[in-house]
mmCIF file of N, CA and C in Angstrom:
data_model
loop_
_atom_site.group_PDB
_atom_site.id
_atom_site.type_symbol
_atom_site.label_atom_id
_atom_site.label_comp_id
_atom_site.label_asym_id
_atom_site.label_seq_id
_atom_site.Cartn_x
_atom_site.Cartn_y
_atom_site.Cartn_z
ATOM 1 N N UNK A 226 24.736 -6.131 -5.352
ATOM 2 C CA UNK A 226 24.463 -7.208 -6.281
ATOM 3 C C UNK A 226 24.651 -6.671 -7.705
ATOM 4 N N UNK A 227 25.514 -7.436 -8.450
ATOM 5 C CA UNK A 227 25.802 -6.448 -9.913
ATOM 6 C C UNK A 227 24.501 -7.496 -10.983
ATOM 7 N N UNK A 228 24.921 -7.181 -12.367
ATOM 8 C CA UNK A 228 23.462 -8.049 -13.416
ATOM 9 C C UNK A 228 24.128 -9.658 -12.960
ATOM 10 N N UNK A 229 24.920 -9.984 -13.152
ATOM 11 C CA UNK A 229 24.961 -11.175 -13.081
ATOM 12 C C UNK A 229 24.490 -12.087 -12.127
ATOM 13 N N UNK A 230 24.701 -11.712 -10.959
ATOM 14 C CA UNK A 230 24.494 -11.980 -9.215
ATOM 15 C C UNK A 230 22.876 -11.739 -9.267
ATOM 16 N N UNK A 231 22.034 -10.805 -10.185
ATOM 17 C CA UNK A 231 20.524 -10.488 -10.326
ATOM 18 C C UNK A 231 19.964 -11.407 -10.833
ATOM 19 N N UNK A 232 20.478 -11.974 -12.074
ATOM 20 C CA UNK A 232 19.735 -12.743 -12.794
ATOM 21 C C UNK A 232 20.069 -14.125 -12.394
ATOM 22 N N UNK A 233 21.176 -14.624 -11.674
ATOM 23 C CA UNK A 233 21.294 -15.783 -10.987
ATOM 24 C C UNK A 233 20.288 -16.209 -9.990
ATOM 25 N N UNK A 234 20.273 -14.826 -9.236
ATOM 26 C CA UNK A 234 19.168 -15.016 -7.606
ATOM 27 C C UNK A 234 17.619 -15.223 -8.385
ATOM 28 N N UNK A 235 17.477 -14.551 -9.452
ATOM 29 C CA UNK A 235 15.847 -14.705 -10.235
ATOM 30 C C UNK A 235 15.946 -15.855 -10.417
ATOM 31 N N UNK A 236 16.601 -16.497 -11.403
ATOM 32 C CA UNK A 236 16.416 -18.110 -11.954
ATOM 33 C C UNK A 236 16.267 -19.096 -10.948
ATOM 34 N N UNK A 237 16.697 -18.816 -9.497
ATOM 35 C CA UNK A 237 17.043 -19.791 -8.356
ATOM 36 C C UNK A 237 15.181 -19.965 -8.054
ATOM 37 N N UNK A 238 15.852 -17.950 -7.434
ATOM 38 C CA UNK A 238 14.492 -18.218 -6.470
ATOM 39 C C UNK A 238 13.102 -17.817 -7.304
ATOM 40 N N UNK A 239 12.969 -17.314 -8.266
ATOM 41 C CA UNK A 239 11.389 -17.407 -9.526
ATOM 42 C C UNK A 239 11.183 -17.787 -10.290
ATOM 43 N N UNK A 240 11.988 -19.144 -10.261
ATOM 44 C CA UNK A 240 12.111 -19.345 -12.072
ATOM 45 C C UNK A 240 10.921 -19.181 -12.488
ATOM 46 N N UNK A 241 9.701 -18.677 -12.020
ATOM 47 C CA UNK A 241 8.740 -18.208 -12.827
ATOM 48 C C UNK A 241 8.450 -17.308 -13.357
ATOM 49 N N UNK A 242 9.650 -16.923 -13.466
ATOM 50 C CA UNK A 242 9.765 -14.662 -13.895
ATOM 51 C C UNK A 242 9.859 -15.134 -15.410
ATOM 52 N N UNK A 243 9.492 -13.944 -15.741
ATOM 53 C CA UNK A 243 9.608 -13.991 -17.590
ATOM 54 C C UNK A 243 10.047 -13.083 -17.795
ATOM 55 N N UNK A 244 10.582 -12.244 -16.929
ATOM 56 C CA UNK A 244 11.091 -10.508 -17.451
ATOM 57 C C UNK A 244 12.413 -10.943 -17.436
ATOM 58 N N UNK A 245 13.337 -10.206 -18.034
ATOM 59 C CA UNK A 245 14.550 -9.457 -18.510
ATOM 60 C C UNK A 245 15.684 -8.819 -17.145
ATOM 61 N N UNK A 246 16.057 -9.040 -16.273
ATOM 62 C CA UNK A 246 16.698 -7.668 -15.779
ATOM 63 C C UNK A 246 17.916 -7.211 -16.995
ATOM 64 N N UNK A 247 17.980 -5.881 -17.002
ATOM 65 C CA UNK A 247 18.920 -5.566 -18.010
ATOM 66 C C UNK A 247 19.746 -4.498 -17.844
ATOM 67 N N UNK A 248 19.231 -4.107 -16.250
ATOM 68 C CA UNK A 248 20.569 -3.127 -15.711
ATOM 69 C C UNK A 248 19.800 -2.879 -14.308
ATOM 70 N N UNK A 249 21.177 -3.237 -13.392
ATOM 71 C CA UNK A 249 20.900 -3.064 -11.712
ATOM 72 C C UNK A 249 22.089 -2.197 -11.162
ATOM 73 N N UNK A 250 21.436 -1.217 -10.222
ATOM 74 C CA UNK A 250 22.848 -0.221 -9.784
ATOM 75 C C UNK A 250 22.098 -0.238 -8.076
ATOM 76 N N UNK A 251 22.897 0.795 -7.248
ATOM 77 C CA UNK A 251 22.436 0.824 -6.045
ATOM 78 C C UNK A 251 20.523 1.789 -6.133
ATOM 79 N N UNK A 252 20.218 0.795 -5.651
ATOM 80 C CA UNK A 252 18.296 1.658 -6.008
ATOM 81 C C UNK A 252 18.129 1.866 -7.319
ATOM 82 N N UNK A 253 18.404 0.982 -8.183
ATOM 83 C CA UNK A 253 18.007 1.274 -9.744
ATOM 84 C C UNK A 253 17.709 -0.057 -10.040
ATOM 85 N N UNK A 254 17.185 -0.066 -11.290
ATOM 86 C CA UNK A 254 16.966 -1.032 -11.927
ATOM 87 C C UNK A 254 16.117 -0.839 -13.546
ATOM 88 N N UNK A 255 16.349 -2.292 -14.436
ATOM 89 C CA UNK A 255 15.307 -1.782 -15.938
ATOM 90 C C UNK A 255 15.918 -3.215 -16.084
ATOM 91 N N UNK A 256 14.449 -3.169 -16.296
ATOM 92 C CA UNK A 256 13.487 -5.084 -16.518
ATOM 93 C C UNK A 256 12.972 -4.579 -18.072
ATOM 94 N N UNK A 257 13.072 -5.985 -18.803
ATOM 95 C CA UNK A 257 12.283 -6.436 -20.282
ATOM 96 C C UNK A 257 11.414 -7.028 -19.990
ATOM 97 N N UNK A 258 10.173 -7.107 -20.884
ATOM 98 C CA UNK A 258 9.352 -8.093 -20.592
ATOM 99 C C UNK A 258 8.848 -7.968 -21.831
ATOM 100 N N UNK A 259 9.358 -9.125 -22.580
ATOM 101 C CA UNK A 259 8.877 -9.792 -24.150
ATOM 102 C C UNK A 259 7.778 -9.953 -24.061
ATOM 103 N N UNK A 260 6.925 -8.994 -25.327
ATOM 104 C CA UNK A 260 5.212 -9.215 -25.151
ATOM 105 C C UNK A 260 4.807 -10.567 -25.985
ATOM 106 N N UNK A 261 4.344 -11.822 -25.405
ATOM 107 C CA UNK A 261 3.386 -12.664 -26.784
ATOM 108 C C UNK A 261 2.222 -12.392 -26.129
ATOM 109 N N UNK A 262 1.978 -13.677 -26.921
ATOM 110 C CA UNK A 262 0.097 -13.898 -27.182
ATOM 111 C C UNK A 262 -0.692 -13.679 -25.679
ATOM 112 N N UNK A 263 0.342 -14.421 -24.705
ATOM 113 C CA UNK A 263 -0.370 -14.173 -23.215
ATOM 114 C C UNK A 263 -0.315 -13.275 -22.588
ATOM 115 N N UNK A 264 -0.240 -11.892 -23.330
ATOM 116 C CA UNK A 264 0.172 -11.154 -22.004
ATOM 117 C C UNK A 264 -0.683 -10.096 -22.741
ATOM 118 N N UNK A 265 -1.078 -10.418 -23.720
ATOM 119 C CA UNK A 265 -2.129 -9.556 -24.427
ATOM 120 C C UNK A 265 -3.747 -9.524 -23.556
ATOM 121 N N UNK A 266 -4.908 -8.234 -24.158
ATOM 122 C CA UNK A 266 -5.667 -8.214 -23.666
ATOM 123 C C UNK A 266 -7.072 -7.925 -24.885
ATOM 124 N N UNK A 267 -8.365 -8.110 -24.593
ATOM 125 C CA UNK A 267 -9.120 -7.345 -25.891
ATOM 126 C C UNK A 267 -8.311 -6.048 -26.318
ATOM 127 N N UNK A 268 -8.716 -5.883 -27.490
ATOM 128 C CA UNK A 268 -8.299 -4.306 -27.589
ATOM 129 C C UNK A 268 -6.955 -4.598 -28.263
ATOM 130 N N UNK A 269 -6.294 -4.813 -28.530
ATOM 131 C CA UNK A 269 -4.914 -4.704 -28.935
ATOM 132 C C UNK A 269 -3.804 -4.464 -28.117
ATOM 133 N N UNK A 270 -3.995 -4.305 -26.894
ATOM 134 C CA UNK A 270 -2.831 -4.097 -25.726
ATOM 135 C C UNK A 270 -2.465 -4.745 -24.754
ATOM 136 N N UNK A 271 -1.644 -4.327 -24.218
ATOM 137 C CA UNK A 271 -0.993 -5.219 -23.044
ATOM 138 C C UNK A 271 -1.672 -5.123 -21.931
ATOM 139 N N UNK A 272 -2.081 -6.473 -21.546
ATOM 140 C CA UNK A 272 -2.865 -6.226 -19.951
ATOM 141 C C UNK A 272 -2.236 -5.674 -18.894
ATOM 142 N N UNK A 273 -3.192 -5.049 -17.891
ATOM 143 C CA UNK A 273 -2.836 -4.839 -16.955
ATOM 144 C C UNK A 273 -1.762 -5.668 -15.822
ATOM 145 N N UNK A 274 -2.051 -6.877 -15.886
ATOM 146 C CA UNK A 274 -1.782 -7.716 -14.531
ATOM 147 C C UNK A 274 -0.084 -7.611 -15.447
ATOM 148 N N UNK A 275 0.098 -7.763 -16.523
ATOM 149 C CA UNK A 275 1.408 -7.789 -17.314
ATOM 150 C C UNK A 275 2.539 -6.707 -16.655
ATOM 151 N N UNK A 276 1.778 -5.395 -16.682
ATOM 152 C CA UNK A 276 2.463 -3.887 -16.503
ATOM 153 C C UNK A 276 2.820 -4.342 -14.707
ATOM 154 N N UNK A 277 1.427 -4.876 -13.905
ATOM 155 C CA UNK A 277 1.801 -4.993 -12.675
ATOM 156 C C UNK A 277 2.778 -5.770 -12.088
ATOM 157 N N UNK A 278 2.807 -6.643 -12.652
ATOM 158 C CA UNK A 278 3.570 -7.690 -12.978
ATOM 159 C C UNK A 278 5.597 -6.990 -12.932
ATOM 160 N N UNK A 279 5.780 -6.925 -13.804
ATOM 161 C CA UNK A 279 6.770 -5.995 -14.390
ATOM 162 C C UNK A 279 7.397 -5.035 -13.519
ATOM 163 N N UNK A 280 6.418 -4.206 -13.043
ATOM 164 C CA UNK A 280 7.091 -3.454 -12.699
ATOM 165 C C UNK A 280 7.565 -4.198 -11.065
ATOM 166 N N UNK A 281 6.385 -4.931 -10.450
ATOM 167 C CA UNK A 281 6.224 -5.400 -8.847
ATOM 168 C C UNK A 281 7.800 -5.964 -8.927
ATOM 169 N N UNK A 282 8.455 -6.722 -10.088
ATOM 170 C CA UNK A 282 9.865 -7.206 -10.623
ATOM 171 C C UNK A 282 10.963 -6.349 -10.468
ATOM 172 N N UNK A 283 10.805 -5.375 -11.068
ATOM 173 C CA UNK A 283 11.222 -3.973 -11.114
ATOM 174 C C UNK A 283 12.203 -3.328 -9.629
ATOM 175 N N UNK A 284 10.965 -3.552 -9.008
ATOM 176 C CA UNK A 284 10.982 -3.121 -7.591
ATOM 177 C C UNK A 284 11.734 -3.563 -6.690
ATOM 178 N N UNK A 285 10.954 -4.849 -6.621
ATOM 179 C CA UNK A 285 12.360 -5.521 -5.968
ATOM 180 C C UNK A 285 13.662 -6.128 -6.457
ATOM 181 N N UNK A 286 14.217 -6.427 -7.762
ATOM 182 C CA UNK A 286 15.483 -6.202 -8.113
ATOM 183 C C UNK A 286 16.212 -5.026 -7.731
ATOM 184 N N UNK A 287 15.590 -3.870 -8.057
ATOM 185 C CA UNK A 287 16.245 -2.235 -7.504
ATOM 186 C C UNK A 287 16.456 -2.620 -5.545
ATOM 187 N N UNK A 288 15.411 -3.159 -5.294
ATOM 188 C CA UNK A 288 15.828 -3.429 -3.627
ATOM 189 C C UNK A 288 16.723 -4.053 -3.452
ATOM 190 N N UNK A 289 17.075 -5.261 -4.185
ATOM 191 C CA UNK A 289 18.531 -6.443 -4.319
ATOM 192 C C UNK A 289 19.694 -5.074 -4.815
ATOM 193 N N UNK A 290 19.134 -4.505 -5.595
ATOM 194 C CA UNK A 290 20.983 -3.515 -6.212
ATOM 195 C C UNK A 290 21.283 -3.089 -4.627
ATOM 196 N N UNK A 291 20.212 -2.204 -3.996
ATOM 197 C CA UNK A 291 20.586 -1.597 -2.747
ATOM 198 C C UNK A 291 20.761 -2.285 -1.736
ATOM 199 N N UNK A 292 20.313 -3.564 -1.691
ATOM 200 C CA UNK A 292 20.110 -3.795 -0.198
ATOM 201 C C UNK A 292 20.633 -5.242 -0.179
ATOM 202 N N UNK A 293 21.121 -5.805 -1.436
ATOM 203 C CA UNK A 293 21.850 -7.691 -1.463
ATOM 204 C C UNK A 293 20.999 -8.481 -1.453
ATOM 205 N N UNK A 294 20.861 -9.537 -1.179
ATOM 206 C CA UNK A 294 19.930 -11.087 -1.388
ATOM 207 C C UNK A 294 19.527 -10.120 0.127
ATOM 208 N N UNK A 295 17.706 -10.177 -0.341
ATOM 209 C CA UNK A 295 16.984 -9.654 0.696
ATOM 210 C C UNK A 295 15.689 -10.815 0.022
ATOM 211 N N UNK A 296 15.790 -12.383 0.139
ATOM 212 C CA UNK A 296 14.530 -12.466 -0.558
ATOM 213 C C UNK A 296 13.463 -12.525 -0.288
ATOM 214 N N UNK A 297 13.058 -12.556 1.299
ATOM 215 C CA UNK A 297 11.967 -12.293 2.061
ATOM 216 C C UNK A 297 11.574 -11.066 1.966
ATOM 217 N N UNK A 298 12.170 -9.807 1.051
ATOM 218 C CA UNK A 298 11.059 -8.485 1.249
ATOM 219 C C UNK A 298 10.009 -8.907 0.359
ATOM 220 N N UNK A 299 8.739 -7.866 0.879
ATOM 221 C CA UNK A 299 7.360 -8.440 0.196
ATOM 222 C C UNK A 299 7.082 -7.052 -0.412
ATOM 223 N N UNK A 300 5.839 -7.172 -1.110
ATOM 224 C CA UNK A 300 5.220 -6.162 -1.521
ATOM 225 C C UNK A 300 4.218 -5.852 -0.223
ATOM 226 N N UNK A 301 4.219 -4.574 0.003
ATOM 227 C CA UNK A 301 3.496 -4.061 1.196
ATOM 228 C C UNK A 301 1.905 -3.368 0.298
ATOM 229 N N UNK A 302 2.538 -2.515 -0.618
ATOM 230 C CA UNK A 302 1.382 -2.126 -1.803
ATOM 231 C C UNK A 302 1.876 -1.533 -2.889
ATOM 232 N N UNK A 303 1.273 -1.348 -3.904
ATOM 233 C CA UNK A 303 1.567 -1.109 -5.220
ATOM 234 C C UNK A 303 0.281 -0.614 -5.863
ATOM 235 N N UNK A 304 0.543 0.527 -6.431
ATOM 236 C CA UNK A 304 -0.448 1.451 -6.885
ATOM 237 C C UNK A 304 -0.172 1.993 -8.364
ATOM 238 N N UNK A 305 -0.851 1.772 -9.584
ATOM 239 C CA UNK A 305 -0.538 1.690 -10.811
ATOM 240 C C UNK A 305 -1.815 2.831 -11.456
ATOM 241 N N UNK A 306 -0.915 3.973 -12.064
ATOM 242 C CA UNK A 306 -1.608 4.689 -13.468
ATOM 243 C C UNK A 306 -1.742 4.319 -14.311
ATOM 244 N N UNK A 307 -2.119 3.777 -15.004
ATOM 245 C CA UNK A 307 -2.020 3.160 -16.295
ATOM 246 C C UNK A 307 -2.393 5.013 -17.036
ATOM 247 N N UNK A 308 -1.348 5.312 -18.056
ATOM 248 C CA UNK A 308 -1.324 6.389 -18.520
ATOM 249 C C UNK A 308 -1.569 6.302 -20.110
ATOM 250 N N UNK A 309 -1.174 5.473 -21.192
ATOM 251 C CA UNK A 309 -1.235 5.228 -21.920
ATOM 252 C C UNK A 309 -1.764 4.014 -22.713
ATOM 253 N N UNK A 310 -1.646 3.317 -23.781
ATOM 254 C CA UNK A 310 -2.097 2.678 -24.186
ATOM 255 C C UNK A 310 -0.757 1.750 -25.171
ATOM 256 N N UNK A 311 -0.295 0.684 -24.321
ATOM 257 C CA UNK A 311 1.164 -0.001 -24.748
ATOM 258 C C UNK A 311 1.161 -0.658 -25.883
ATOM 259 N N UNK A 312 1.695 -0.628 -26.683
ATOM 260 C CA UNK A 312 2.115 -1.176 -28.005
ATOM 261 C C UNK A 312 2.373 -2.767 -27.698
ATOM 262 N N UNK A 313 1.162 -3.285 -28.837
ATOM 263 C CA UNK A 313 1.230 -4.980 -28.230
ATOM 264 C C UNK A 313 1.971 -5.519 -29.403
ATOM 265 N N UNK A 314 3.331 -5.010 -30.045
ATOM 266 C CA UNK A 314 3.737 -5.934 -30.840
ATOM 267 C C UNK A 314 5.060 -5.121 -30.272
ATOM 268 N N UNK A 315 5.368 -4.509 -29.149
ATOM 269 C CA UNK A 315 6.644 -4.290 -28.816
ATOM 270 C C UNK A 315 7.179 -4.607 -27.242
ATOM 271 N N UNK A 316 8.229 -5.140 -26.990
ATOM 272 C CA UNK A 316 8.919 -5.225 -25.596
ATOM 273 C C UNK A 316 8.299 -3.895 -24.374
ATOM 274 N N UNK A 317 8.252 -4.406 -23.452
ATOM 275 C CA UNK A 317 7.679 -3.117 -22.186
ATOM 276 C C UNK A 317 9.110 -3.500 -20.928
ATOM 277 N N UNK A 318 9.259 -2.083 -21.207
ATOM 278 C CA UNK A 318 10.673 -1.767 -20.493
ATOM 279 C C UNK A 318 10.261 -1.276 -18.894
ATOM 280 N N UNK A 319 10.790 -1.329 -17.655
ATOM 281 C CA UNK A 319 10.418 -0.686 -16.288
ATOM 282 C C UNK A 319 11.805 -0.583 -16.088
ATOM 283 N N UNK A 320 11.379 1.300 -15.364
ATOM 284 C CA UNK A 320 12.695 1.436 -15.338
ATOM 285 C C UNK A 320 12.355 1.895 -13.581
ATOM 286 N N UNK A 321 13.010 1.386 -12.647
ATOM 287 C CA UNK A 321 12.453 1.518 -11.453
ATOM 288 C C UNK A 321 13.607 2.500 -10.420
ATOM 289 N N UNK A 322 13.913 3.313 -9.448
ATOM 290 C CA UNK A 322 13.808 4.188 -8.425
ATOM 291 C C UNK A 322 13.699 3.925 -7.220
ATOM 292 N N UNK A 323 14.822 3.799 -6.208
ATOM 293 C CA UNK A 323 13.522 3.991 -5.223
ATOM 294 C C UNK A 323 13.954 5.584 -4.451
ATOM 295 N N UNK A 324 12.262 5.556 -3.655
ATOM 296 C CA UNK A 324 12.328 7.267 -3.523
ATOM 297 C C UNK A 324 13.241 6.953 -2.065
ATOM 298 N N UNK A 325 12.914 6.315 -0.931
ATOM 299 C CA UNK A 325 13.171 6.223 0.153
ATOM 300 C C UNK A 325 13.475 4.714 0.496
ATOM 301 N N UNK A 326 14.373 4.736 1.505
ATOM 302 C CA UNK A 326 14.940 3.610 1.892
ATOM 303 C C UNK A 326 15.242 3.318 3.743
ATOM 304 N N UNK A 327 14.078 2.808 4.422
ATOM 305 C CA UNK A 327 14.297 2.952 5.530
ATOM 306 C C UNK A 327 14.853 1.772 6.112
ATOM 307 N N UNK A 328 14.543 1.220 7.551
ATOM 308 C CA UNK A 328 14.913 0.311 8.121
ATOM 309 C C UNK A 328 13.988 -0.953 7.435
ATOM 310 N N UNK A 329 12.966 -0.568 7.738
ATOM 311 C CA UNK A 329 11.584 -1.675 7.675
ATOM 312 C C UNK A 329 10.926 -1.836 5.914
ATOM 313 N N UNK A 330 10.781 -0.217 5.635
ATOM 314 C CA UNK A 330 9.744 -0.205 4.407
ATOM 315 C C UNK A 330 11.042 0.738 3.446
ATOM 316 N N UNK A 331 10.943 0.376 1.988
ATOM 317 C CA UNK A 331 11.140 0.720 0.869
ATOM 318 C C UNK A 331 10.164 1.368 -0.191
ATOM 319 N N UNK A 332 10.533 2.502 -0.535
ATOM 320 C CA UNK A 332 9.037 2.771 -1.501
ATOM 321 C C UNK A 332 10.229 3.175 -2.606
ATOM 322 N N UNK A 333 9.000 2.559 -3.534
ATOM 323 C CA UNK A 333 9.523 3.095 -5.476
ATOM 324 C C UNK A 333 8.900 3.359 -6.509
ATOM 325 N N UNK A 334 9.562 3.720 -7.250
ATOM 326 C CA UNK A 334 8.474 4.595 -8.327
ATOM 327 C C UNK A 334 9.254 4.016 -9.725
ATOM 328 N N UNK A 335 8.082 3.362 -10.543
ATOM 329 C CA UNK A 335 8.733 2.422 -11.855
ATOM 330 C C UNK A 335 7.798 3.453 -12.810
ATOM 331 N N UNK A 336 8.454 3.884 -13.547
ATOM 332 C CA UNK A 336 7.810 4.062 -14.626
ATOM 333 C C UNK A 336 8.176 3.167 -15.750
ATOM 334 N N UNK A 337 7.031 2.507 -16.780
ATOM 335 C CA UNK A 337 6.917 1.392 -17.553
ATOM 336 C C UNK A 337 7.147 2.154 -19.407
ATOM 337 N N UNK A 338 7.651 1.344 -20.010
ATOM 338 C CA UNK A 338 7.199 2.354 -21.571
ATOM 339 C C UNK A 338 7.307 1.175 -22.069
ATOM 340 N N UNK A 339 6.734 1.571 -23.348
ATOM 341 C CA UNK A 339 6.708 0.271 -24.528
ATOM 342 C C UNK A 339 7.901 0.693 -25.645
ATOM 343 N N UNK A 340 8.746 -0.601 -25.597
ATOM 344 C CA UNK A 340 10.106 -0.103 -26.332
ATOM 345 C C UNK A 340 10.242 0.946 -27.823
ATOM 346 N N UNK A 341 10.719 1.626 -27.294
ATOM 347 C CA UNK A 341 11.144 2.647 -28.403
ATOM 348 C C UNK A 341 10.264 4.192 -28.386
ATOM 349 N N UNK A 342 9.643 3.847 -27.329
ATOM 350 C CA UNK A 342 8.791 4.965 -27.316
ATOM 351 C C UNK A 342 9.089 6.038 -26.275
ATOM 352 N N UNK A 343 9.192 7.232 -26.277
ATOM 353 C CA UNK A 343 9.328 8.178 -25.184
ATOM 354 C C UNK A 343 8.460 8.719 -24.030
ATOM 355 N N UNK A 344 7.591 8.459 -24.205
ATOM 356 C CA UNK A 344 6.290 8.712 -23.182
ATOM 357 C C UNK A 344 5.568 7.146 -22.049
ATOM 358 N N UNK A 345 6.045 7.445 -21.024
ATOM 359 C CA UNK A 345 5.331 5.886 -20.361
ATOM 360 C C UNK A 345 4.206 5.673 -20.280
ATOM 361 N N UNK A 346 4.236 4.933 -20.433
ATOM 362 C CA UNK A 346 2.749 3.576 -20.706
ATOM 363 C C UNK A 346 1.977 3.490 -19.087
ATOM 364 N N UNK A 347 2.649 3.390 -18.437
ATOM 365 C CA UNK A 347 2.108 3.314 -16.587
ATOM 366 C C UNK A 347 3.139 4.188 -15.582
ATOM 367 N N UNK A 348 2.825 4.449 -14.916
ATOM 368 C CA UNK A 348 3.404 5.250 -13.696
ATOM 369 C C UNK A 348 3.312 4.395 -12.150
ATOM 370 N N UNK A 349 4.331 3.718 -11.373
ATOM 371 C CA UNK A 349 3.948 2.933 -10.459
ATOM 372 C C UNK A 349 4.638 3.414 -9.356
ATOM 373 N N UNK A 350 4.112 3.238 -7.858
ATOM 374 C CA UNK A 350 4.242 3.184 -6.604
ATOM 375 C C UNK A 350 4.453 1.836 -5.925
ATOM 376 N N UNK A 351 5.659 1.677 -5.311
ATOM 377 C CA UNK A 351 5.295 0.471 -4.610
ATOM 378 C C UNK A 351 6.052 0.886 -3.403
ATOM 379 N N UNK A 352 5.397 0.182 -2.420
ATOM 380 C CA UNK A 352 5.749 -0.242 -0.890
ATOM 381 C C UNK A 352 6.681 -1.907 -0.446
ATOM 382 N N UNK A 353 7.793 -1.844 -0.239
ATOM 383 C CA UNK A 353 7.942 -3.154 0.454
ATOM 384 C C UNK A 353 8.086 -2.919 1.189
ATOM 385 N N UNK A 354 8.099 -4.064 2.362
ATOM 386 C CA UNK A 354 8.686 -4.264 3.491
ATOM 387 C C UNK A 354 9.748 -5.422 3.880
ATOM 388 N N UNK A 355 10.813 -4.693 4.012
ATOM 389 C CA UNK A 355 12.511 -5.602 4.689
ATOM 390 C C UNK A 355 12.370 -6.227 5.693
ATOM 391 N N UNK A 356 12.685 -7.365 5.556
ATOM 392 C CA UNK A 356 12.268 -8.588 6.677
ATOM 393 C C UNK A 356 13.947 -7.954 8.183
ATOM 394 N N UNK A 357 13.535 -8.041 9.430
ATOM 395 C CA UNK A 357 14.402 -8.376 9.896
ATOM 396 C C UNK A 357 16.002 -8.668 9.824
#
């Protein structure tokens, strides 16, 4: 699936996505996700459910580069560091991996940053599972 064929299958099947894809290869991927007012939290930063959010996106687009219109894979689990503290007046980039690629289950590793910055903001794990 190249960007174009990515961001077609998102608009179809989520039009409830708000992220960016902005580059898909075989097991790769890097999602935008424009910060406003809603995605903010007390404190001056970007919420959590935002980063989870993002990256859970992340994940499975990188599964579409490798694996084509798969749109029944699910999230099996997803496990998030939150490492830093994200800049709430800038874009949060996921740049996603995956480590392994079996029959059934997919696992990946997104690390998240807040644009322009060199150090990531979250560190993520996820599990899917490939339908049949």
């Amino acid at each position: 699936m190249n960007l174009e064929q990515a961001r077609a299958f998102l608009a179809r099947e989520f039009p409830q996505n708000t992220s960016t894809v902005e580059a898909i290869g075989i097991g790769k991927s890097t999602l935008r996700q424009a910060i406003g007012f809603n995605h903010l939290r007390p404190g001056g930063t970007v919420s959590g459910p935002t980063l989870m959010t993002l990256a859970d996106c992340a994940a499975y687009v990188a599964i579409l580069g490798q694996l084509g219109e798969v749109a029944l894979a699910v999230t099996t689990n997803l496990n998030i560091n939150f490492l830093r503290k994200p800049a709430a007046d800038k874009d949060v980039i996921a740049e996603c991996t995956l480590l392994k690629t079996g029959k059934r289950l997919v696992v990946c590793e997104v690390l998240v940053y807040s644009e322009g910055l060199d150090d990531a903001v979250a560190q993520v794990t996820a599990t899917y599972s490939i339908p049949p």
